[in-house]
Short mmCIF file of C-alpha atoms and ligand atoms in Angstrom, two decimals:
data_model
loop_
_atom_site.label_atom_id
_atom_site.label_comp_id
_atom_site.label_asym_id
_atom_site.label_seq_id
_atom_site.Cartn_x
_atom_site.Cartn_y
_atom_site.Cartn_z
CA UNK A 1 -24.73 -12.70 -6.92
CA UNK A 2 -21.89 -14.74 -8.00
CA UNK A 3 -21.24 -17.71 -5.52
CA UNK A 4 -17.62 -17.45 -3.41
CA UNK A 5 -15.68 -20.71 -4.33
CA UNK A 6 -14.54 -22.46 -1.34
CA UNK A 7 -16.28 -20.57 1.52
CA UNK A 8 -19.32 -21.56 2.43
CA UNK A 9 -22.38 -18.51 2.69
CA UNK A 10 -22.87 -19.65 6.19
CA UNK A 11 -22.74 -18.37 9.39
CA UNK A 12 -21.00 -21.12 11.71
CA UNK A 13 -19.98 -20.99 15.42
CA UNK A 14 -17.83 -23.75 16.66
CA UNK A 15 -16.28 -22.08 19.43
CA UNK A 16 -17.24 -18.77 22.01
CA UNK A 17 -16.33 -15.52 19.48
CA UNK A 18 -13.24 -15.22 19.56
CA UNK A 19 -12.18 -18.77 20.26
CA UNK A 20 -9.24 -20.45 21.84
CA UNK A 21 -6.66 -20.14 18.84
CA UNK A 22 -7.68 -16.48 17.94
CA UNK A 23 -6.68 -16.32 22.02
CA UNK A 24 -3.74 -17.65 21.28
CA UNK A 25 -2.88 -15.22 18.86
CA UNK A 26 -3.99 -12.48 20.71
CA UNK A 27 -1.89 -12.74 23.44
CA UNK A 28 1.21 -13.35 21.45
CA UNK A 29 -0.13 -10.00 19.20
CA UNK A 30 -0.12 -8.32 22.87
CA UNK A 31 3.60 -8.98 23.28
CA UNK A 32 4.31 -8.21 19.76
CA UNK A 33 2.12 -5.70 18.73
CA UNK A 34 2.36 -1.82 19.80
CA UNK A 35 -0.40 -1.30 22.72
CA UNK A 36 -1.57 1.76 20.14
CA UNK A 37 -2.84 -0.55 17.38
CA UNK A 38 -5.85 -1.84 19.15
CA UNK A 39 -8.40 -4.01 17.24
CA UNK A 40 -12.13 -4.25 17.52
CA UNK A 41 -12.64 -7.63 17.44
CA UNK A 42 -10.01 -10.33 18.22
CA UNK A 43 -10.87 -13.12 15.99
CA UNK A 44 -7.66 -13.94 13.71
CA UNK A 45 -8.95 -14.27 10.30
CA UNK A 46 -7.55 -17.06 7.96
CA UNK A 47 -10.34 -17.01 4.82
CA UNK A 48 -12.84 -14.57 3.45
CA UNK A 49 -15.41 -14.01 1.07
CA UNK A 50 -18.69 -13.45 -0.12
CA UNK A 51 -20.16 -12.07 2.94
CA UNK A 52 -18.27 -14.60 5.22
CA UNK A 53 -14.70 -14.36 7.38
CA UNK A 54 -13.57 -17.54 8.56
CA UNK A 55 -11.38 -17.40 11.56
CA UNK A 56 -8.63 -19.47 12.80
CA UNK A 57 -10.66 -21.71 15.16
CA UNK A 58 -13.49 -22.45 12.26
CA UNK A 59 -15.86 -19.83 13.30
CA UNK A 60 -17.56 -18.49 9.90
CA UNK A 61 -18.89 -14.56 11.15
CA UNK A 62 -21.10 -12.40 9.21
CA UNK A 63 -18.97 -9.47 7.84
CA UNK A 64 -20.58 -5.71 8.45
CA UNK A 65 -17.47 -4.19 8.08
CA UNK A 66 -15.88 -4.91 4.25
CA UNK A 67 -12.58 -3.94 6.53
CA UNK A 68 -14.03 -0.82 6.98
CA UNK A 69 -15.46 -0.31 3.45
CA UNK A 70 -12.39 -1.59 1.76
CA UNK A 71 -13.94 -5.13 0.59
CA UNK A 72 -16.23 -3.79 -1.78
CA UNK A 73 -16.24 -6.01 -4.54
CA UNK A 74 -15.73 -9.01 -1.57
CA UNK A 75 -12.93 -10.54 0.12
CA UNK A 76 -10.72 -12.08 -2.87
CA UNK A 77 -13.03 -11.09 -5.33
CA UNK A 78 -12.36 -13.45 -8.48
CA UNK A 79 -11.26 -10.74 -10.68
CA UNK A 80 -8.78 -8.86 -8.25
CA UNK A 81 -7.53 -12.51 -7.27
CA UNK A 82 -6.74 -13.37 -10.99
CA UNK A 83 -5.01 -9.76 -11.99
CA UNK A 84 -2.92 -9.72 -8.95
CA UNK A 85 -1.68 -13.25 -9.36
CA UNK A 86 -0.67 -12.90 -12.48
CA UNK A 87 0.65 -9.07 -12.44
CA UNK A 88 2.91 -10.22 -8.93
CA UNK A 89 4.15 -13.26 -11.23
CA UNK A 90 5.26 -10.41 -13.77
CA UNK A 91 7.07 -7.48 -11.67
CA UNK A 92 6.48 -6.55 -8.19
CA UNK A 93 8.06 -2.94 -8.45
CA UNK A 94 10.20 -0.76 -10.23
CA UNK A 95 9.12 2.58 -8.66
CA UNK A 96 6.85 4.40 -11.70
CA UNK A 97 8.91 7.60 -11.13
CA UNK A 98 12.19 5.28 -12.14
CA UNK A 99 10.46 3.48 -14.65
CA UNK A 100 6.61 3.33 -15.42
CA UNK A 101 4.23 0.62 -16.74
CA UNK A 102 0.82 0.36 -18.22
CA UNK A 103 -1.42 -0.22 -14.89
CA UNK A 104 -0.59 2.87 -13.46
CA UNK A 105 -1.68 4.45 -16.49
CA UNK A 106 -5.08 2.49 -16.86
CA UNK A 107 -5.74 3.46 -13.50
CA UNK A 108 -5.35 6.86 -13.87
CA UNK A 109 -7.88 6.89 -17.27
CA UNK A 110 -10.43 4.67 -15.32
CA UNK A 111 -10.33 7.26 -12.38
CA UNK A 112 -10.44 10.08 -14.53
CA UNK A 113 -13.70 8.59 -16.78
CA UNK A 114 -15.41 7.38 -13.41
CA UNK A 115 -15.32 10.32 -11.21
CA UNK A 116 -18.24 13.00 -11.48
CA UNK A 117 -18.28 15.68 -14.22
CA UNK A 118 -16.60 15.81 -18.01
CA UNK A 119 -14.04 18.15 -18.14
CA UNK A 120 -10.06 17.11 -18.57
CA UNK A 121 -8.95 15.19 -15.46
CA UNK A 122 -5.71 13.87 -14.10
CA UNK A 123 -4.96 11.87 -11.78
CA UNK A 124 -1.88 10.66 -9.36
CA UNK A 125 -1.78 6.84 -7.40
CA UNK A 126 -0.67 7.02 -3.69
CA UNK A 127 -0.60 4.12 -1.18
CA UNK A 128 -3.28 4.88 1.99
CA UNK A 129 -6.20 7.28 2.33
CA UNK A 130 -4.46 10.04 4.53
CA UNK A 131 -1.78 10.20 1.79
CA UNK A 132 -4.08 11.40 -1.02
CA UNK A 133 -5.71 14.00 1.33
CA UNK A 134 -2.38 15.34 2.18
CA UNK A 135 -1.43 15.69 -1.69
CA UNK A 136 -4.79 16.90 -2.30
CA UNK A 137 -3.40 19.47 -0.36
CA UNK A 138 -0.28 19.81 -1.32
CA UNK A 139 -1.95 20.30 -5.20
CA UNK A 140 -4.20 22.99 -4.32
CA UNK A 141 -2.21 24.99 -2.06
CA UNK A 142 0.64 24.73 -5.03
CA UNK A 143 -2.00 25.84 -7.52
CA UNK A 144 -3.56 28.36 -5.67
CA UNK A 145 -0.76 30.25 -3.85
CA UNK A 146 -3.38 30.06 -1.01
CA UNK A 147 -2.51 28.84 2.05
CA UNK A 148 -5.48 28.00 4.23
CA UNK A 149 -7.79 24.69 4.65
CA UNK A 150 -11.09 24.50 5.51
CA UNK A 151 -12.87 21.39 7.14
CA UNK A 152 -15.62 20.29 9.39
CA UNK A 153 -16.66 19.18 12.81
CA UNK A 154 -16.80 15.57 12.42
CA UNK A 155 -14.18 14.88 10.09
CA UNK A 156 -12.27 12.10 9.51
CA UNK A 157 -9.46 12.45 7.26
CA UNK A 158 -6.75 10.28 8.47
CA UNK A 159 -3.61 10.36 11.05
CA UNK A 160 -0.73 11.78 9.56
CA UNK A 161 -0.03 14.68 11.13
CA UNK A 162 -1.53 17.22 8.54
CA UNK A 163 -4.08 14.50 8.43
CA UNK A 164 -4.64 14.74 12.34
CA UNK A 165 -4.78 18.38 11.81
CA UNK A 166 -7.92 17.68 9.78
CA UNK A 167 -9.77 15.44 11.67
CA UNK A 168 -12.40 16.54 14.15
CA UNK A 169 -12.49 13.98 16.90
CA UNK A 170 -9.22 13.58 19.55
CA UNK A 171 -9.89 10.65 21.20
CA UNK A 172 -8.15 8.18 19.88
CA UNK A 173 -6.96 10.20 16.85
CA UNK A 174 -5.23 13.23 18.05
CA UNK A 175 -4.96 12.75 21.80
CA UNK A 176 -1.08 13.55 22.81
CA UNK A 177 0.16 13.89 19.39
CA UNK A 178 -0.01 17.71 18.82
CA UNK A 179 1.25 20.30 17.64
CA UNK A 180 -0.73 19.58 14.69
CA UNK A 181 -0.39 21.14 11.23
CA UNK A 182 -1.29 25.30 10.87
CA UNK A 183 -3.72 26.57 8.35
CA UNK A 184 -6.39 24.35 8.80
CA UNK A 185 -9.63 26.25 10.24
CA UNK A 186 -12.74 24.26 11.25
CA UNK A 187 -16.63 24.73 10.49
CA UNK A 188 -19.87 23.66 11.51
CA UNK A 189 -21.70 20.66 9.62
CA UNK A 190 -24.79 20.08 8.47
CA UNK A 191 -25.58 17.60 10.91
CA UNK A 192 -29.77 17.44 10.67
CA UNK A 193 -30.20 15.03 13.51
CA UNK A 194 -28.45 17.31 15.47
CA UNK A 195 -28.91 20.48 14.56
CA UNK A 196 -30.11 22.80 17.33
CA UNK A 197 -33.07 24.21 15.59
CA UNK A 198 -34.38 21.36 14.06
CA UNK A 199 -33.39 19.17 10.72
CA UNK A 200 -35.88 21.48 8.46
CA UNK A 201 -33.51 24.65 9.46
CA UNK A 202 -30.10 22.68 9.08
CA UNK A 203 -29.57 23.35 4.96
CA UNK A 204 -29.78 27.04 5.47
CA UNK A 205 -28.26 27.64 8.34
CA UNK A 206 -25.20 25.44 8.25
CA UNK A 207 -24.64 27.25 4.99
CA UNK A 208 -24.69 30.48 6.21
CA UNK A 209 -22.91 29.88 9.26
CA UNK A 210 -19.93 27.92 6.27
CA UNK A 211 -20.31 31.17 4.73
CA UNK A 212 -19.65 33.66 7.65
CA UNK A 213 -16.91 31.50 9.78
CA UNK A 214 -14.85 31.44 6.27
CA UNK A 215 -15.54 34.73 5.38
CA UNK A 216 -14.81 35.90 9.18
CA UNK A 217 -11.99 33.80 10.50
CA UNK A 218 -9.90 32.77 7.36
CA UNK A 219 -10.72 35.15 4.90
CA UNK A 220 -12.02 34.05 0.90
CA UNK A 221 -8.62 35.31 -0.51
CA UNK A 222 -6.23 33.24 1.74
CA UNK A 223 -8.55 29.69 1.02
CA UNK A 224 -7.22 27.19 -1.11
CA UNK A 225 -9.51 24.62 -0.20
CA UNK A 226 -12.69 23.43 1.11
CA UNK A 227 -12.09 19.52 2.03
CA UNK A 228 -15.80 17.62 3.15
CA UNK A 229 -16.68 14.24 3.02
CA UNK A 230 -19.86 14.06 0.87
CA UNK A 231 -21.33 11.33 3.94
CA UNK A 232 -18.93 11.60 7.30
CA UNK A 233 -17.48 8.41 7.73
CA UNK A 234 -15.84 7.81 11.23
CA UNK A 235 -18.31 10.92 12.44
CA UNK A 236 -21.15 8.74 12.26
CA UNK A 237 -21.96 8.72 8.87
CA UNK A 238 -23.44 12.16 8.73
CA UNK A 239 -25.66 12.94 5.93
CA UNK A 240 -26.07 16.53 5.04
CA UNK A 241 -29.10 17.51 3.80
CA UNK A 242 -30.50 17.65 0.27
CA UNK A 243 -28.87 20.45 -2.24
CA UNK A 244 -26.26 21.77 0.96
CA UNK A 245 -23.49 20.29 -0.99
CA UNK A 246 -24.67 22.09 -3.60
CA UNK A 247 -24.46 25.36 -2.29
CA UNK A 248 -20.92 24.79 -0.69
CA UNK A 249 -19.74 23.94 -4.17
CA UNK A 250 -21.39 27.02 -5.85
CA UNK A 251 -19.82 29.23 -3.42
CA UNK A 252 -16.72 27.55 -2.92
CA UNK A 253 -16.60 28.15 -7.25
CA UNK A 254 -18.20 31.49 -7.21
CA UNK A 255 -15.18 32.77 -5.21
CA UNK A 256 -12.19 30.90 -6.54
CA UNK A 257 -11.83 28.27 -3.70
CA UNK A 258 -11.21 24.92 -4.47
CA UNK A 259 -13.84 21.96 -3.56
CA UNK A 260 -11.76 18.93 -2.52
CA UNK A 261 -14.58 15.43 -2.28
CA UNK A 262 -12.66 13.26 0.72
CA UNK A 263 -14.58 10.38 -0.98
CA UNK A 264 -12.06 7.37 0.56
CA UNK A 265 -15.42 6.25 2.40
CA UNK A 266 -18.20 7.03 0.16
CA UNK A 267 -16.41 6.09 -2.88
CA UNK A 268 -16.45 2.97 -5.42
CA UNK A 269 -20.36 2.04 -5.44
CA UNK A 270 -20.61 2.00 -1.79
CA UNK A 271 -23.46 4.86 -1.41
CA UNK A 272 -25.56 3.79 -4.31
CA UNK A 273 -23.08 5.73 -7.08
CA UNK A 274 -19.95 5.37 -8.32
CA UNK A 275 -19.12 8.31 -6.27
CA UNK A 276 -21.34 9.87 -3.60
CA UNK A 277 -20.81 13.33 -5.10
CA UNK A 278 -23.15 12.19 -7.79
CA UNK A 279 -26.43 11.97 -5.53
CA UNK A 280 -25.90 15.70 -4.63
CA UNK A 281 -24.85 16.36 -8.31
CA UNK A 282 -21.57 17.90 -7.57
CA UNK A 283 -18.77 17.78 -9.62
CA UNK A 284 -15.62 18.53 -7.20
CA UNK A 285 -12.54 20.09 -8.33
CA UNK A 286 -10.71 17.18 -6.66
CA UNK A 287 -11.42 14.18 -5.59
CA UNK A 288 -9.42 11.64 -3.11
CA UNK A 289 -9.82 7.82 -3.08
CA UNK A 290 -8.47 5.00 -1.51
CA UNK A 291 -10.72 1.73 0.37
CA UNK A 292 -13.02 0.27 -2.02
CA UNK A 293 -10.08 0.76 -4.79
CA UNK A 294 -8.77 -2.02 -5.10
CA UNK A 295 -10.57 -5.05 -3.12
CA UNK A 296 -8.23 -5.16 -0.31
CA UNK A 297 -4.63 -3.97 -1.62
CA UNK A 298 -3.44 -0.30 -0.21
CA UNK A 299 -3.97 1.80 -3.02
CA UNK A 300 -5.29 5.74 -3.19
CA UNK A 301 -5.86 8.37 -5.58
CA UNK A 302 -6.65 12.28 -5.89
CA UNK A 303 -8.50 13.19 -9.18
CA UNK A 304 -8.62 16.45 -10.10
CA UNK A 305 -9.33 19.10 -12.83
CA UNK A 306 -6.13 18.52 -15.54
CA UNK A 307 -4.93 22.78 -14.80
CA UNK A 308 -5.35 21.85 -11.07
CA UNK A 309 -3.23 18.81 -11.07
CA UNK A 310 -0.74 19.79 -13.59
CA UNK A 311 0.27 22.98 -12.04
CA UNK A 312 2.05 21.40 -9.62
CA UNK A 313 6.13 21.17 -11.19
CA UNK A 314 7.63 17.88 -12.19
CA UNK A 315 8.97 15.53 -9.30
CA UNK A 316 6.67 17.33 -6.80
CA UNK A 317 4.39 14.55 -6.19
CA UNK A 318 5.36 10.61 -5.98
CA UNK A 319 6.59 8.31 -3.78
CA UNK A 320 8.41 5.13 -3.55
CA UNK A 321 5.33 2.63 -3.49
CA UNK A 322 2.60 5.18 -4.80
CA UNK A 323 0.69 3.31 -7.58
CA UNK A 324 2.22 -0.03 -7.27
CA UNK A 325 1.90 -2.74 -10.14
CA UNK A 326 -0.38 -5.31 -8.08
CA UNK A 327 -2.45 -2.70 -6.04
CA UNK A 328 -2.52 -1.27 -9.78
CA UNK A 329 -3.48 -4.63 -10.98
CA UNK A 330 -6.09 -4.86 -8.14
CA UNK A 331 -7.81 -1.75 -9.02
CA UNK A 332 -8.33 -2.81 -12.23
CA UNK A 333 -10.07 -6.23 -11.43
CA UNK A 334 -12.46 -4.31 -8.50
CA UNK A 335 -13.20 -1.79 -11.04
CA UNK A 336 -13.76 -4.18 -13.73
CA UNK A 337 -16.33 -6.36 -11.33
CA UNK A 338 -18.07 -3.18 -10.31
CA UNK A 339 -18.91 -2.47 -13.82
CA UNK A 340 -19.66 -6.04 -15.03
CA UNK A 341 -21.78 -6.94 -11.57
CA UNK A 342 -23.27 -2.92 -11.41
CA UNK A 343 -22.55 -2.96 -8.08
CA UNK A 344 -23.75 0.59 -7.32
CA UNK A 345 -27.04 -0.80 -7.94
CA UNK A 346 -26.46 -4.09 -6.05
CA UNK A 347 -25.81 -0.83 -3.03
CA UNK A 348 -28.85 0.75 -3.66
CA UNK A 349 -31.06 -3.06 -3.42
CA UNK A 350 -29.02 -3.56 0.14
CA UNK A 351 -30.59 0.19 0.96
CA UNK A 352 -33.85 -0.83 -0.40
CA UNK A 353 -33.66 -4.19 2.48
CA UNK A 354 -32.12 -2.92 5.14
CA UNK A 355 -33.13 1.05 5.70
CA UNK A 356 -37.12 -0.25 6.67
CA UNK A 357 -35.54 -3.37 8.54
CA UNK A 358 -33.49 -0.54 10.78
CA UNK A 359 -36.56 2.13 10.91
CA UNK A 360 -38.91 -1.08 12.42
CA UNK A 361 -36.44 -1.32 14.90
CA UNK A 362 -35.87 1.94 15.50
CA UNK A 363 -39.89 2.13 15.89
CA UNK A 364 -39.75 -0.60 18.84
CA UNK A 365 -36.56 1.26 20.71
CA UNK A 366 -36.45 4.60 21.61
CA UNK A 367 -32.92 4.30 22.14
CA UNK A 368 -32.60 4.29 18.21
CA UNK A 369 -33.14 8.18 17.62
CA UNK A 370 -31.56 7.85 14.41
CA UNK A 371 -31.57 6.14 10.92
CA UNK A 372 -29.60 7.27 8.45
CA UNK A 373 -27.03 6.86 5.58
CA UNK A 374 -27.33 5.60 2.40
CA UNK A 375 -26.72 2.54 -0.42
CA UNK A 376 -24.53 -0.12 2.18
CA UNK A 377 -23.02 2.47 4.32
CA UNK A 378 -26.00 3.12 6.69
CA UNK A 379 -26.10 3.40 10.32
CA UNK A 380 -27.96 4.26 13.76
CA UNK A 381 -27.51 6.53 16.24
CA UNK A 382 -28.25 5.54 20.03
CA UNK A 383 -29.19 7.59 22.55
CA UNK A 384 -30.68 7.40 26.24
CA UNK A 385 -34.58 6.63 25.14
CA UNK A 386 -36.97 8.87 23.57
CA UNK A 387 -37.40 13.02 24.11
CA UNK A 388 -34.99 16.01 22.62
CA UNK A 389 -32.31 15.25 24.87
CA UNK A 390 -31.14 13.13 22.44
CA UNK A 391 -28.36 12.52 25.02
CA UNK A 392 -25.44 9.66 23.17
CA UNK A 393 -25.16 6.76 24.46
CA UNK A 394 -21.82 4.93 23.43
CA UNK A 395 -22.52 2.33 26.45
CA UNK A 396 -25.34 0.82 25.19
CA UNK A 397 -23.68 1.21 21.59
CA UNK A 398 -20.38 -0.64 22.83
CA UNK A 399 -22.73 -3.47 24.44
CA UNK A 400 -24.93 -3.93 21.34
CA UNK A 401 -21.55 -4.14 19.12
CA UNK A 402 -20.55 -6.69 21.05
CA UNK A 403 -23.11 -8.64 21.55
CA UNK A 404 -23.01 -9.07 17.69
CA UNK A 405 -19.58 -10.04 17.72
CA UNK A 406 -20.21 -12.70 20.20
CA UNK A 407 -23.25 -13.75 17.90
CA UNK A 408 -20.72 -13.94 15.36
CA UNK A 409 -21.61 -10.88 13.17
CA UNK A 410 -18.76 -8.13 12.97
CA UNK A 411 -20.47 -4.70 13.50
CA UNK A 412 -18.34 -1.57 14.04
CA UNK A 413 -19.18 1.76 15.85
CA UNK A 414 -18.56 4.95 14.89
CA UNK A 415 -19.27 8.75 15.60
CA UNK A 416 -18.02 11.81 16.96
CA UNK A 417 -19.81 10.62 20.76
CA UNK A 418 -19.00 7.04 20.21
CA UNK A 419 -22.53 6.62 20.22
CA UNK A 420 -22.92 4.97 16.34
CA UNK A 421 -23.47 1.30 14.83
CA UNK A 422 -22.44 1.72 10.97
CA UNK A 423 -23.28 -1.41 8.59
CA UNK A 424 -20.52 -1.46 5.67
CA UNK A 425 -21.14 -4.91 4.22
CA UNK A 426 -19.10 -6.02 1.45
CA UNK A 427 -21.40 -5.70 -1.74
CA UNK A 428 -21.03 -9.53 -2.73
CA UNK A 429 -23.09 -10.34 0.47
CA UNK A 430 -25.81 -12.84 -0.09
CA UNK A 431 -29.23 -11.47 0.92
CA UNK A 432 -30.16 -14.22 3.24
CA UNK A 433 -26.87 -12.92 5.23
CA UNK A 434 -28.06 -9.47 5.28
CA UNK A 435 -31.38 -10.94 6.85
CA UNK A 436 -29.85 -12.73 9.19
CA UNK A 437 -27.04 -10.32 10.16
CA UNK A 438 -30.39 -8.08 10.95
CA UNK A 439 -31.88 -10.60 12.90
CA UNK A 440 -28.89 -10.63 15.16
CA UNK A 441 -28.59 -7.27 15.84
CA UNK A 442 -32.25 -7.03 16.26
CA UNK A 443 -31.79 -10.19 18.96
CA UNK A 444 -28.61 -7.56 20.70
CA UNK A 445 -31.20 -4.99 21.22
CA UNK A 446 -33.94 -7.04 22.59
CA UNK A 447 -31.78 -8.50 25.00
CA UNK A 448 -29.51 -5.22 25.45
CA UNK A 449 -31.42 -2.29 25.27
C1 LIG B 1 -10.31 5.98 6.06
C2 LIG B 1 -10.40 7.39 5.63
C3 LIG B 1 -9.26 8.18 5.42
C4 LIG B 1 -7.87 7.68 5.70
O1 LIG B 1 -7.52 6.59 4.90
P1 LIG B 1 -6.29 5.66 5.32
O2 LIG B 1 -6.12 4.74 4.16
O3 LIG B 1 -6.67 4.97 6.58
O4 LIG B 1 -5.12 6.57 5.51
C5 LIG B 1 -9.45 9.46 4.97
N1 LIG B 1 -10.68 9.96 4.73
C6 LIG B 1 -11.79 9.23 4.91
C7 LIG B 1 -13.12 9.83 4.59
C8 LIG B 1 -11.69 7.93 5.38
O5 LIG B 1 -12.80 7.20 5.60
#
């Protein structure tokens, strides 16, 4: 990998995690701060890159996180830092709905080339994740005359309130902030680990049970869309099985509905693929974006089939911000060092070191009942020691988390039951961090679990 200028590829502790300054901070971020944004781990951050986040007392940590799978390409990855620099010396703004400009543009055509399958494709720039989902939306309910939205248990789509609607879990994401959005109906997933009759059964029957609670509760003909996140993100990264995506998309196509990839996670090289879609060799009718984008800068996309996305009249989709020149700009540079570094494959060589690393440790502790994921987004469900209780156990997985963070490696949880660890690590990590990251959290459970 390319070396970081400036930051050191070394893990460093100079002070308890988080130190005295980052204490500072914290408590003037308490009286500042809305008590609802809460933050996982309270070390201010000051530098990153590479696989390193330097804080504000000199503590260098190990980064799991990528920001939660936004820091793809790295933390002020070279390229992005160079096209933003000079595209914010440029313009800033002028609102592409007033008065365009090439980025946007070059965006759009590298979205449209990158994304699975061959046919026309357009594409529109938005600023966060939960605002392409809601266009998504918007686009297929205005092309299909349909009404209705179908998504999963375990979900994660965002926290606007159609967004909200969306998303499976309520606490933190929907607690006390109904009534949500209407015409959204909810399915089972094909959650193998979990499923009650066993991970050889799941395929089948999670399809037919897709196919009957659509057919039976919402009705084919009032569908507009089927939205599922080809690996669940905040549900615990969720894999369904092999060729279930597959049959979802044949159906979905066999009877007019559309298939809408919520690929924000999953997206930009992070699963092994440019896309995740591509494993399961789906081609989706649209696709959202957003996270791994643009190396750090809010930007988000849907890409869709050109009738799809151009049925929608003129001045129906936009926004003030949506597609701005340096997020543009940033986009371009991530997608440009994705390409020129082949990233996906630099994914697939972090699968290929850590998956065995996490199944030898799940062979030592019962407590581990599950590995699973796939290129850097990988993960491990705990539960209360060995048997088919398979009971969750988000204690021990809130004392293991943070147990790395006082180690100085930032780890974040996930999951429906709270009960995840999910490893996101930027894709410009050094492999001797990956090893010792592992070591750490290998050190939480021997002394944890
Ligand atoms: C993060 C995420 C979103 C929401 O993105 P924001 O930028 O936080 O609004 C939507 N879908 C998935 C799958 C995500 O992981």
């Amino acid at each position: 990998m390319r070396p970081t200028p400036g930051i050191e590829q070394r893990r460093m502790l100079r002070t308890a995690i988080p130190g005295p300054r980052s204490a500072e901070l914290h408590a003037r971020k308490s009286a500042a701060v809305s008590a609802g944004v809460s933050t996982g781990l309270p070390v201010y951050v000051e530098r990153a890159g590479g696989g390193i986040l330097v804080d504000v007392d000199g503590n260098q940590l190990i980064d799991f996180g990528s920001g939660i799978a936004v820091t793809t390409v790295g933390n002020a990855a070279p390229r992005v830092v160079e096209r933003v620099q000079e595209q914010v010396a440029d313009f800033t703004h002028t609102c592409f709905m007033v008065t365009p400009y090439a980025e946007y543009v070059e965006v759009a055509e590298a979205l449209n080339e990158l994304t699975p399958g061959d046919h026309e494709k357009r594409s529109a720039l938005f600023n966060s994740g939960a605002e392409a989902v809601e266009n998504a939306v918007k686009i297929a309910r205005s092309y299909s005359g349909r009404p209705a939205i179908v998504a999963f248990d375990h979900a994660y789509h965002g926290r606007t309130n159609l967004t909200m609607a969306l998303t499976a879990k309520n606490m933190p994401y929907k607690h006390r902030f109904g009534p949500f959005a209407n015409e959204v109906y909810r399915v089972p997933m094909a959650y193998p680990y979990r499923w009650p009759t066993g991970p050889d059964h799941c395929a089948d029957e999670a399809f037919e049970l897709f196919v009957s609670q659509l057919h039976a509760q919402v009705g084919e003909e009032n569908t507009a869309a089927v939205i599922i996140e080809p690996i669940q993100g905040e549900g615990g990264f969720i894999v369904p099985p092999p060729g279930y995506l597959k049959r979802v998309a044949s159906w979905c196509r066999e009877n007019d509905i559309l298939l809408i990839a919520d690929e924000i996670q999953t997206g930009f090289c992070r699963t092994g693929d440019w896309f995740a879609s591509e494993h399961e060799r789906i081609v989706p009718d649209l696709i959202t974006t957003a996270k791994g984008i643009a190396g750090g800068l809010p930007l988000a996309a849907v890409t869709g089939r050109a009738e799809v996305m151009d049925a929608v009249h003129g001045g129906g989709l936009g926004g003030t911000y949506g597609g701005n020149p340096v997020a543009c700009a940033a986009a371009l540079g991530a997608i440009e060092t994705m390409k020129s570094d082949d990233l996906a494959r630099r994914a697939r060589d972090i699968e290929a070191m850590v998956v065995p690393r996490l199944r030898r440790l799940a062979d030592k502790h019962s407590e581990i009942g599950d590995v699973r994921g796939r290129g850097a987004m990988l993960a491990i469900e705990l539960v209360t020691g060995p048997g088919p209780a398979k009971t969750p156990d988000p204690a021990l997985t809130a004392k293991i988390n943070a147990a790395c963070h006082t180690a100085g490696l930032v780890t974040l949880t996930a999951g429906t039951y709270g009960n995840v660890l999910r490893f996101l690590p930027p894709l410009s990590i050094p492999d001797d961090l990956l090893v010792e990251g592992l070591d750490i959290l290998e050190q939480a459970f021997t002394e944890s679990a």
